[in-house]
């Protein structure tokens, strides 16, 4: 009966025997494993876990952008989401290399920011994602 099980005790036991690994590794059976012995090769993750992980990434990116780009919170919600979408794809350090794009966004030159983000090696690599982000930078609409 699920109500009667003390999962905290079991989780501590699993931690003791499996260890707690926050980055993927190869277990002794050669399986990609993470956490408390979660076999990613055979079990993967659930859709709910995927969204949970993505939200955590988004929260981390927001903190990074707060530290690195002081003006990003002044953008409207759609452009903020587009900036996070870009950072989610390339990482904050690479996003910061989009100096002209960020400068145009900061100064409200949204059409210029849209053009500039498309004039990158990244845009040619990701295709429709870059077109979407460019359109959001230009229009402020993402839905």
CSV table of C-alpha atoms in Angstrom, one decimal:
chain,number,residue,atom,x,y,z
A,1,UNK,CA,0.0,0.0,0.0
A,2,UNK,CA,1.6,3.3,-1.2
A,3,UNK,CA,0.3,5.3,1.8
A,4,UNK,CA,2.0,3.1,4.3
A,5,UNK,CA,5.5,3.0,2.7
A,6,UNK,CA,8.0,5.4,4.1
A,7,UNK,CA,9.7,6.4,0.9
A,8,UNK,CA,12.2,8.7,2.6
A,9,UNK,CA,13.8,5.7,4.4
A,10,UNK,CA,14.0,3.7,1.2
A,11,UNK,CA,15.5,6.7,-0.7
A,12,UNK,CA,18.2,7.0,2.0
A,13,UNK,CA,18.9,3.3,1.7
A,14,UNK,CA,19.2,3.6,-2.1
A,15,UNK,CA,21.5,6.6,-1.7
A,16,UNK,CA,23.7,4.5,0.6
A,17,UNK,CA,23.9,1.6,-1.9
A,18,UNK,CA,23.7,3.3,-5.2
A,19,UNK,CA,25.3,6.6,-4.4
A,20,UNK,CA,24.0,10.0,-5.6
A,21,UNK,CA,25.4,11.1,-8.9
A,22,UNK,CA,24.2,14.4,-10.3
A,23,UNK,CA,25.9,13.9,-13.7
A,24,UNK,CA,25.4,10.9,-16.0
A,25,UNK,CA,28.0,8.2,-15.7
A,26,UNK,CA,28.5,4.6,-16.9
A,27,UNK,CA,27.6,2.0,-14.3
A,28,UNK,CA,29.5,-1.2,-13.9
A,29,UNK,CA,27.1,-2.8,-16.4
A,30,UNK,CA,27.9,-0.1,-19.0
A,31,UNK,CA,24.6,1.6,-18.7
A,32,UNK,CA,24.2,5.4,-18.7
A,33,UNK,CA,23.1,6.2,-15.1
A,34,UNK,CA,22.2,9.2,-13.0
A,35,UNK,CA,20.8,10.2,-9.6
A,36,UNK,CA,20.2,7.3,-7.3
A,37,UNK,CA,21.1,4.6,-9.9
A,38,UNK,CA,18.5,5.6,-12.5
A,39,UNK,CA,19.3,3.5,-15.7
A,40,UNK,CA,18.8,6.0,-18.5
A,41,UNK,CA,19.6,3.6,-21.3
A,42,UNK,CA,16.7,1.2,-20.3
A,43,UNK,CA,14.2,3.6,-18.6
A,44,UNK,CA,15.0,7.1,-19.9
A,45,UNK,CA,12.9,9.7,-18.1
A,46,UNK,CA,9.1,10.4,-18.0
A,47,UNK,CA,7.5,13.4,-19.8
A,48,UNK,CA,6.8,14.9,-16.4
A,49,UNK,CA,10.5,14.6,-15.5
A,50,UNK,CA,11.5,16.2,-18.8
A,51,UNK,CA,9.4,19.2,-18.1
A,52,UNK,CA,10.6,19.4,-14.5
A,53,UNK,CA,14.2,19.4,-15.7
A,54,UNK,CA,13.5,22.0,-18.4
A,55,UNK,CA,11.9,24.3,-15.8
A,56,UNK,CA,14.9,24.0,-13.6
A,57,UNK,CA,17.1,24.9,-16.6
A,58,UNK,CA,14.9,27.9,-17.3
A,59,UNK,CA,15.1,29.1,-13.6
A,60,UNK,CA,18.9,28.8,-13.8
A,61,UNK,CA,19.0,30.7,-17.1
A,62,UNK,CA,16.9,33.5,-15.6
A,63,UNK,CA,19.4,33.8,-12.8
A,64,UNK,CA,22.3,33.9,-15.2
A,65,UNK,CA,20.6,36.5,-17.4
A,66,UNK,CA,19.8,38.6,-14.3
A,67,UNK,CA,23.6,38.6,-13.5
A,68,UNK,CA,24.8,39.1,-17.1
A,69,UNK,CA,22.3,41.2,-18.9
A,70,UNK,CA,20.8,43.9,-16.7
A,71,UNK,CA,18.2,45.1,-19.1
A,72,UNK,CA,16.6,41.8,-20.2
A,73,UNK,CA,13.8,42.0,-17.6
A,74,UNK,CA,12.7,45.3,-19.2
A,75,UNK,CA,11.8,43.4,-22.4
A,76,UNK,CA,8.2,42.3,-22.8
A,77,UNK,CA,7.3,38.7,-21.8
A,78,UNK,CA,7.5,37.3,-25.4
A,79,UNK,CA,11.0,38.7,-26.0
A,80,UNK,CA,12.2,37.5,-22.6
A,81,UNK,CA,11.0,34.0,-23.5
A,82,UNK,CA,12.7,34.3,-26.9
A,83,UNK,CA,16.0,35.3,-25.1
A,84,UNK,CA,15.7,32.3,-22.7
A,85,UNK,CA,14.9,30.1,-25.7
A,86,UNK,CA,18.1,31.2,-27.3
A,87,UNK,CA,20.1,30.8,-24.1
A,88,UNK,CA,18.6,27.4,-23.5
A,89,UNK,CA,19.9,26.3,-26.9
A,90,UNK,CA,23.4,27.8,-26.8
A,91,UNK,CA,24.1,28.5,-23.1
A,92,UNK,CA,24.5,31.9,-21.5
A,93,UNK,CA,28.2,32.3,-22.3
A,94,UNK,CA,27.5,31.9,-26.0
A,95,UNK,CA,24.4,34.1,-25.8
A,96,UNK,CA,26.6,36.9,-24.5
A,97,UNK,CA,28.6,36.7,-27.8
A,98,UNK,CA,25.5,37.9,-29.6
A,99,UNK,CA,26.6,41.4,-28.7
A,100,UNK,CA,24.9,43.4,-31.5
A,101,UNK,CA,21.7,41.5,-31.0
A,102,UNK,CA,21.6,42.2,-27.3
A,103,UNK,CA,22.5,45.8,-27.8
A,104,UNK,CA,19.7,46.3,-30.3
A,105,UNK,CA,17.2,44.6,-27.9
A,106,UNK,CA,18.5,46.8,-25.1
A,107,UNK,CA,17.8,49.9,-27.1
A,108,UNK,CA,14.5,48.9,-28.5
A,109,UNK,CA,15.7,48.3,-32.1
A,110,UNK,CA,13.7,45.1,-32.4
A,111,UNK,CA,13.8,44.8,-36.2
A,112,UNK,CA,17.6,45.2,-36.1
A,113,UNK,CA,17.9,42.6,-33.4
A,114,UNK,CA,15.8,40.2,-35.5
A,115,UNK,CA,18.0,40.7,-38.5
A,116,UNK,CA,21.2,40.4,-36.4
A,117,UNK,CA,20.2,37.1,-34.8
A,118,UNK,CA,19.6,35.6,-38.2
A,119,UNK,CA,23.1,36.7,-39.4
A,120,UNK,CA,24.9,34.1,-37.4
A,121,UNK,CA,26.3,30.6,-37.8
A,122,UNK,CA,23.8,29.5,-35.1
A,123,UNK,CA,20.9,30.5,-37.3
A,124,UNK,CA,22.1,28.4,-40.2
A,125,UNK,CA,22.5,25.4,-37.8
A,126,UNK,CA,19.1,25.5,-36.1
A,127,UNK,CA,16.8,26.5,-38.9
A,128,UNK,CA,13.2,27.2,-37.9
A,129,UNK,CA,14.2,27.9,-34.3
A,130,UNK,CA,16.2,30.9,-35.3
A,131,UNK,CA,13.4,32.2,-37.6
A,132,UNK,CA,10.9,31.9,-34.7
A,133,UNK,CA,13.2,33.7,-32.3
A,134,UNK,CA,13.9,36.4,-34.9
A,135,UNK,CA,10.2,36.9,-35.5
A,136,UNK,CA,9.6,37.2,-31.7
A,137,UNK,CA,12.4,39.8,-31.4
A,138,UNK,CA,10.8,41.7,-34.2
A,139,UNK,CA,7.1,41.5,-33.3
A,140,UNK,CA,7.0,40.8,-29.6
A,141,UNK,CA,4.5,38.0,-30.3
A,142,UNK,CA,5.2,34.3,-29.6
A,143,UNK,CA,1.8,32.7,-29.4
